[in-house]
Amino acid sequence: MDTPQPAPLHINALGGLTLSYGGQVVAGLPSRKMEALLLYLAYSGHQHAREHLADLFWSDVGIEQALGNLRVVLTRLRKVFPALLRVTRQTVGLDDGAGVTSDAGLVREVVGGAVMHWRASSKLLPDEVNRLEHALGLYSGHLMAGVALKGAAGFDDWVDSERQRLSELLMEGGYALTALYRQQSAHDKVLRVAQRLLNIDPLQEAAHTLLMESYWQTGQRGRALAQYELLSNALSREMGVDPAPETQRLSRRIQRNEPLEAAPASPQRSSLPLEPTPFIGRAAELAEVGALLSEDHCRLLTLLGIGGSGKTRLAVALAR
């Protein structure tokens, strides 16, 4: 008689954190850290030292207490999901045959492969196009959006870095798609992808520009101009800046109904962090720092302030 196979566990971590086991949503787990631990193990795909996991999820207590907390969580998880974990005295991971999947892991794998091919050849295979479209459709929000774990500063840092990495991959993959679609004059597809990019980062000026251009190319001149106003108001309200000069020129050409100039296939890649929330206010500080940087003698400017006062957010907003 064949041994029954464990029901596959799937973790939806984009836009929140929910688990489904055998097609049914898992509810009532004693701790959010149990769910987050499963996500971390599935996403990383390898075994981890117990000390590492203890420090990651219980950063606010001593290592002995953290290891004890980890033992409790592992015991509970093995009761709920007896076939998933592979635990030794030193390490914790998922069993090789557990079949655990996550939407975030799928997006990372699909988009990462397509982006690497695009960087090397400036081309996308038909299968890569379909998979990129699917991945963009899966992205319903930032990694673990709205989920907070108490006393898990290490895990929070990991989430922030992976959230940034996923978002950057998706943006680059999306711009690769729009470059291909523009070559094909498939303006309706450019519109769809650009709208998805704005769901990831509403202040992506390049995505707004793609929408403006595509609306104009498809005879929706009013919507193109409305998109410019939306961008202009958002930049002014949240960052205290105007659209880039080339975006302003595009708006004027659309207003005059002139032929559009050929635009770059995709924007330059940026290493600036993605802002998880809108940057609201602080226009005076942005203007002051910008004025200082514009002075000829200013080679380096240091922002000083207590922890949590927003120095990084201010610097990133100015750089953007």
Coordinates of C-alpha atoms in Angstrom, one line a residue:
M1 CA 0.0 0.0 0.0
D2 CA 1.4 3.4 -1.0
T3 CA 2.2 5.9 1.7
P4 CA -0.2 8.9 1.6
Q5 CA 1.5 12.0 0.3
P6 CA 1.2 15.1 2.5
A7 CA -1.1 17.8 1.2
P8 CA 0.9 20.6 -0.3
L9 CA 1.2 23.8 1.7
H10 CA 1.0 27.1 -0.1
I11 CA 1.9 30.4 1.4
N12 CA 0.5 33.7 0.1
A13 CA 2.9 36.4 1.4
L14 CA 2.3 39.2 -1.1
G15 CA -0.1 41.7 0.4
G16 CA -0.3 39.9 3.7
L17 CA 0.3 36.4 5.1
T18 CA -2.0 33.4 4.7
L19 CA -1.5 29.7 4.5
S20 CA -3.5 27.1 2.6
Y21 CA -3.0 23.4 3.1
G22 CA -4.5 20.9 0.7
G23 CA -6.5 23.8 -0.9
Q24 CA -8.0 24.9 2.4
V25 CA -7.1 28.1 4.3
V26 CA -5.3 27.4 7.5
A27 CA -6.8 29.3 10.4
G28 CA -6.2 29.4 14.1
L29 CA -2.5 28.9 14.4
P30 CA -1.4 30.0 17.9
S31 CA 1.3 32.5 16.6
R32 CA 2.0 34.6 13.6
K33 CA 5.6 33.7 14.1
M34 CA 4.7 30.1 13.2
E35 CA 3.4 31.3 9.8
A36 CA 6.4 33.6 9.3
L37 CA 8.9 30.9 10.1
L38 CA 7.3 28.6 7.5
L39 CA 7.5 31.4 4.9
Y40 CA 11.2 32.0 5.8
L41 CA 12.1 28.4 5.5
A42 CA 10.2 28.0 2.2
Y43 CA 11.5 31.2 0.7
S44 CA 15.1 30.5 1.6
G45 CA 15.0 26.9 0.5
H46 CA 17.6 25.5 2.9
Q47 CA 18.4 24.5 6.4
H48 CA 19.2 27.1 9.1
A49 CA 21.0 26.9 12.4
R50 CA 18.7 27.1 15.4
E51 CA 20.7 30.0 16.8
H52 CA 20.1 32.0 13.6
L53 CA 16.3 31.4 13.6
A54 CA 16.1 32.1 17.3
D55 CA 17.9 35.5 16.9
L56 CA 15.9 36.3 13.8
F57 CA 12.4 35.8 15.4
W58 CA 13.2 36.7 19.1
S59 CA 15.7 39.5 18.8
D60 CA 14.5 41.1 22.0
V61 CA 15.4 38.4 24.4
G62 CA 18.5 36.4 25.3
I63 CA 19.7 33.5 23.2
E64 CA 18.7 30.8 25.7
Q65 CA 15.1 32.1 26.0
A66 CA 15.0 32.6 22.2
L67 CA 16.0 29.0 21.6
G68 CA 13.4 27.9 24.1
N69 CA 10.7 29.9 22.2
L70 CA 11.9 28.3 19.0
R71 CA 11.5 24.8 20.5
V72 CA 8.0 25.6 21.5
V73 CA 7.1 26.9 18.0
L74 CA 8.6 23.9 16.3
T75 CA 6.7 21.4 18.5
R76 CA 3.5 23.1 17.7
L77 CA 4.2 23.2 14.0
R78 CA 5.1 19.5 13.9
K79 CA 1.7 18.8 15.5
V80 CA -0.1 20.8 12.9
F81 CA 2.1 19.9 9.9
P82 CA 3.7 16.6 10.8
A83 CA 5.3 15.9 7.4
L84 CA 6.8 19.4 6.6
L85 CA 9.8 20.0 8.9
R86 CA 13.2 18.4 9.0
V87 CA 14.6 19.2 12.4
T88 CA 18.0 18.2 13.9
R89 CA 19.6 19.3 17.1
Q90 CA 21.5 22.0 15.2
T91 CA 19.3 22.9 12.2
V92 CA 15.8 23.5 11.0
G93 CA 14.4 23.4 7.5
L94 CA 11.6 21.9 5.4
D95 CA 11.6 18.3 4.3
D96 CA 12.8 18.0 0.7
G97 CA 9.5 16.3 -0.3
A98 CA 7.2 18.7 1.6
G99 CA 6.2 20.5 -1.6
V100 CA 5.8 23.9 0.1
T101 CA 5.4 26.8 -2.3
S102 CA 4.8 30.6 -1.9
D103 CA 3.6 33.3 -4.3
A104 CA 6.6 35.4 -3.3
G105 CA 9.1 32.6 -4.2
L106 CA 7.3 32.0 -7.5
V107 CA 7.6 35.6 -8.4
R108 CA 11.2 35.8 -7.5
E109 CA 12.1 32.7 -9.5
V110 CA 10.1 33.6 -12.6
V111 CA 11.1 37.3 -12.8
G112 CA 14.7 36.7 -11.8
G113 CA 15.3 34.3 -14.7
A114 CA 13.6 36.5 -17.2
V115 CA 15.4 39.6 -16.0
M116 CA 18.8 37.9 -16.2
H117 CA 18.1 36.9 -19.9
W118 CA 16.9 40.4 -20.7
R119 CA 20.1 42.0 -19.2
A120 CA 22.3 39.6 -21.3
S121 CA 20.5 39.9 -24.6
S122 CA 17.8 42.6 -24.4
K123 CA 15.4 39.9 -25.5
L124 CA 12.6 37.9 -23.9
L125 CA 11.5 34.5 -25.0
P126 CA 7.7 33.9 -25.6
D127 CA 7.5 31.8 -22.5
E128 CA 9.3 34.4 -20.4
V129 CA 6.8 37.0 -21.6
N130 CA 3.9 34.9 -20.4
R131 CA 5.6 34.1 -17.1
L132 CA 6.4 37.8 -16.5
E133 CA 2.8 38.7 -17.2
H134 CA 1.6 36.0 -14.7
A135 CA 4.1 37.2 -12.1
L136 CA 3.0 40.8 -12.3
G137 CA -0.6 39.6 -12.0
L138 CA 0.3 37.7 -8.8
Y139 CA 1.8 40.7 -7.1
S140 CA -1.1 41.8 -5.0
G141 CA 1.0 43.9 -2.5
H142 CA 4.4 44.1 -0.9
L143 CA 5.9 41.1 0.9
M144 CA 4.0 40.6 4.2
A145 CA 2.3 44.0 3.9
G146 CA 0.5 44.9 7.1
V147 CA 2.0 42.0 9.1
A148 CA 4.1 42.9 12.1
L149 CA 5.9 40.5 14.5
K150 CA 6.6 41.6 18.0
G151 CA 10.3 41.4 19.1
A152 CA 11.5 40.2 15.7
A153 CA 13.8 43.0 14.5
G154 CA 16.0 40.6 12.6
F155 CA 13.1 39.2 10.7
D156 CA 11.8 42.7 10.0
D157 CA 15.1 43.6 8.5
W158 CA 15.0 40.5 6.3
V159 CA 11.4 41.3 5.1
D160 CA 12.5 44.9 4.2
S161 CA 15.4 43.7 2.2
E162 CA 13.5 41.0 0.3
R163 CA 10.6 43.4 -0.2
Q164 CA 13.0 45.8 -1.9
R165 CA 14.6 43.0 -4.0
L166 CA 11.3 41.6 -5.2
S167 CA 10.0 45.1 -6.1
E168 CA 13.1 46.0 -8.0
L169 CA 13.0 42.7 -9.9
L170 CA 9.3 43.2 -10.8
M171 CA 9.9 46.8 -11.9
E172 CA 12.8 45.8 -14.1
G173 CA 10.8 42.8 -15.5
G174 CA 7.9 45.1 -16.2
Y175 CA 10.0 47.6 -18.0
A176 CA 11.5 44.8 -20.1
L177 CA 7.9 43.9 -21.1
T178 CA 7.0 47.4 -22.0
A179 CA 10.1 47.8 -24.1
L180 CA 9.1 44.7 -26.1
Y181 CA 5.5 45.8 -26.4
R182 CA 6.5 49.2 -27.6
Q183 CA 8.6 47.7 -30.3
Q184 CA 5.4 45.8 -31.4
S185 CA 3.3 49.0 -31.1
A186 CA 1.1 47.0 -28.6
H187 CA 0.0 50.1 -26.7
D188 CA -2.9 48.3 -24.9
K189 CA -0.3 45.9 -23.4
V190 CA 2.0 48.7 -22.4
L191 CA -1.0 50.3 -20.6
R192 CA -1.7 47.1 -18.7
V193 CA 1.9 46.6 -17.6
A194 CA 2.5 50.2 -16.7
Q195 CA -0.6 50.2 -14.5
R196 CA 0.7 47.2 -12.6
L197 CA 4.0 48.9 -12.1
L198 CA 2.3 51.8 -10.5
N199 CA 0.5 49.4 -8.1
I200 CA 4.0 48.5 -7.0
D201 CA 5.4 52.1 -6.8
P202 CA 2.8 54.9 -7.4
L203 CA 5.6 57.4 -7.8
Q204 CA 7.4 55.7 -10.6
E205 CA 7.6 58.6 -13.1
A206 CA 8.7 56.3 -15.9
A207 CA 5.5 54.2 -15.6
H208 CA 3.4 57.4 -15.6
T209 CA 5.2 58.5 -18.7
L210 CA 4.5 55.2 -20.4
L211 CA 0.8 55.5 -19.6
M212 CA 0.7 59.1 -20.9
E213 CA 2.4 58.0 -24.2
S214 CA 0.2 54.9 -24.6
Y215 CA -3.0 56.8 -23.9
W216 CA -2.1 59.3 -26.5
Q217 CA -1.1 56.7 -29.0
T218 CA -4.5 55.0 -28.6
G219 CA -6.5 58.2 -29.1
Q220 CA -7.1 58.9 -25.4
R221 CA -5.5 62.3 -25.3
G222 CA -7.6 63.5 -22.3
R223 CA -6.6 60.5 -20.2
A224 CA -2.9 61.1 -21.1
L225 CA -3.2 64.7 -19.9
A226 CA -5.1 63.6 -16.8
Q227 CA -2.3 61.1 -16.0
Y228 CA 0.2 63.9 -16.1
E229 CA -1.8 65.9 -13.7
L230 CA -2.1 62.9 -11.4
L231 CA 1.7 62.5 -11.5
S232 CA 2.4 66.2 -11.0
N233 CA 0.0 66.4 -8.0
A234 CA 1.4 63.3 -6.4
L235 CA 5.0 64.5 -6.7
S236 CA 4.2 68.0 -5.4
R237 CA 2.1 66.6 -2.5
E238 CA 4.4 63.8 -1.3
M239 CA 7.9 65.0 -2.4
G240 CA 7.6 68.8 -3.1
V241 CA 9.0 68.4 -6.6
D242 CA 7.8 68.8 -10.2
P243 CA 7.9 66.1 -12.9
A244 CA 11.2 65.8 -14.8
P245 CA 11.8 68.2 -17.7
E246 CA 11.3 65.4 -20.3
T247 CA 8.0 64.5 -18.7
Q248 CA 6.9 68.1 -18.9
R249 CA 7.9 68.3 -22.6
L250 CA 5.9 65.1 -23.3
S251 CA 2.8 66.8 -21.7
R252 CA 3.2 69.9 -23.8
R253 CA 3.6 67.8 -27.0
I254 CA 0.4 65.9 -26.1
Q255 CA -1.4 69.2 -25.4
R256 CA -0.4 70.5 -28.8
N257 CA -1.2 67.1 -30.4
E258 CA 2.3 66.9 -31.9
P259 CA 4.0 63.6 -32.9
L260 CA 5.8 62.1 -30.0
E261 CA 9.5 61.7 -29.9
A262 CA 11.0 58.3 -29.5
A263 CA 11.5 57.6 -25.8
P264 CA 14.0 55.3 -24.2
A265 CA 12.9 51.7 -24.2
S266 CA 13.2 51.5 -20.5
P267 CA 14.4 53.7 -17.7
Q268 CA 17.8 53.5 -16.1
R269 CA 17.9 51.0 -13.2
S270 CA 18.0 52.5 -9.8
S271 CA 19.4 51.2 -6.5
L272 CA 17.2 53.6 -4.5
P273 CA 15.1 51.9 -1.9
L274 CA 11.4 51.5 -2.7
E275 CA 9.3 53.6 -0.3
P276 CA 6.8 51.3 1.5
T277 CA 4.5 54.3 2.4
P278 CA 4.0 57.7 0.7
F279 CA 6.5 60.5 1.6
I280 CA 4.1 63.2 2.8
G281 CA 5.1 66.8 3.6
R282 CA 8.6 68.0 4.5
A283 CA 8.7 70.2 1.3
A284 CA 10.7 72.8 3.3
E285 CA 13.3 70.3 4.3
L286 CA 13.6 69.0 0.7
A287 CA 14.1 72.5 -0.6
E288 CA 16.7 73.3 2.0
V289 CA 18.7 70.2 1.4
G290 CA 18.4 70.6 -2.3
A291 CA 19.6 74.1 -2.2
L292 CA 22.7 73.1 -0.1
L293 CA 23.6 70.4 -2.6
S294 CA 23.3 72.7 -5.5
E295 CA 26.0 75.0 -4.1
D296 CA 29.4 74.6 -5.9
H297 CA 31.4 74.1 -2.7
C298 CA 29.1 71.3 -1.4
R299 CA 30.9 68.0 -2.2
L300 CA 29.3 66.0 0.7
L301 CA 26.3 66.7 2.9
T302 CA 25.5 64.8 6.1
L303 CA 22.1 64.6 7.6
L304 CA 22.1 64.3 11.4
G305 CA 19.3 63.5 13.8
I306 CA 18.1 61.0 16.3
G307 CA 17.2 57.5 15.2
G308 CA 13.8 57.2 13.6
S309 CA 13.6 60.9 12.7
G310 CA 13.4 60.3 9.0
K311 CA 16.9 61.0 7.7
T312 CA 17.0 58.1 5.2
R313 CA 13.5 58.9 3.9
L314 CA 14.4 62.5 3.4
A315 CA 17.6 61.6 1.5
V316 CA 15.9 59.0 -0.7
A317 CA 13.1 61.4 -1.5
L318 CA 15.6 64.0 -2.6
A319 CA 17.6 61.5 -4.7
R320 CA 14.4 60.4 -6.4

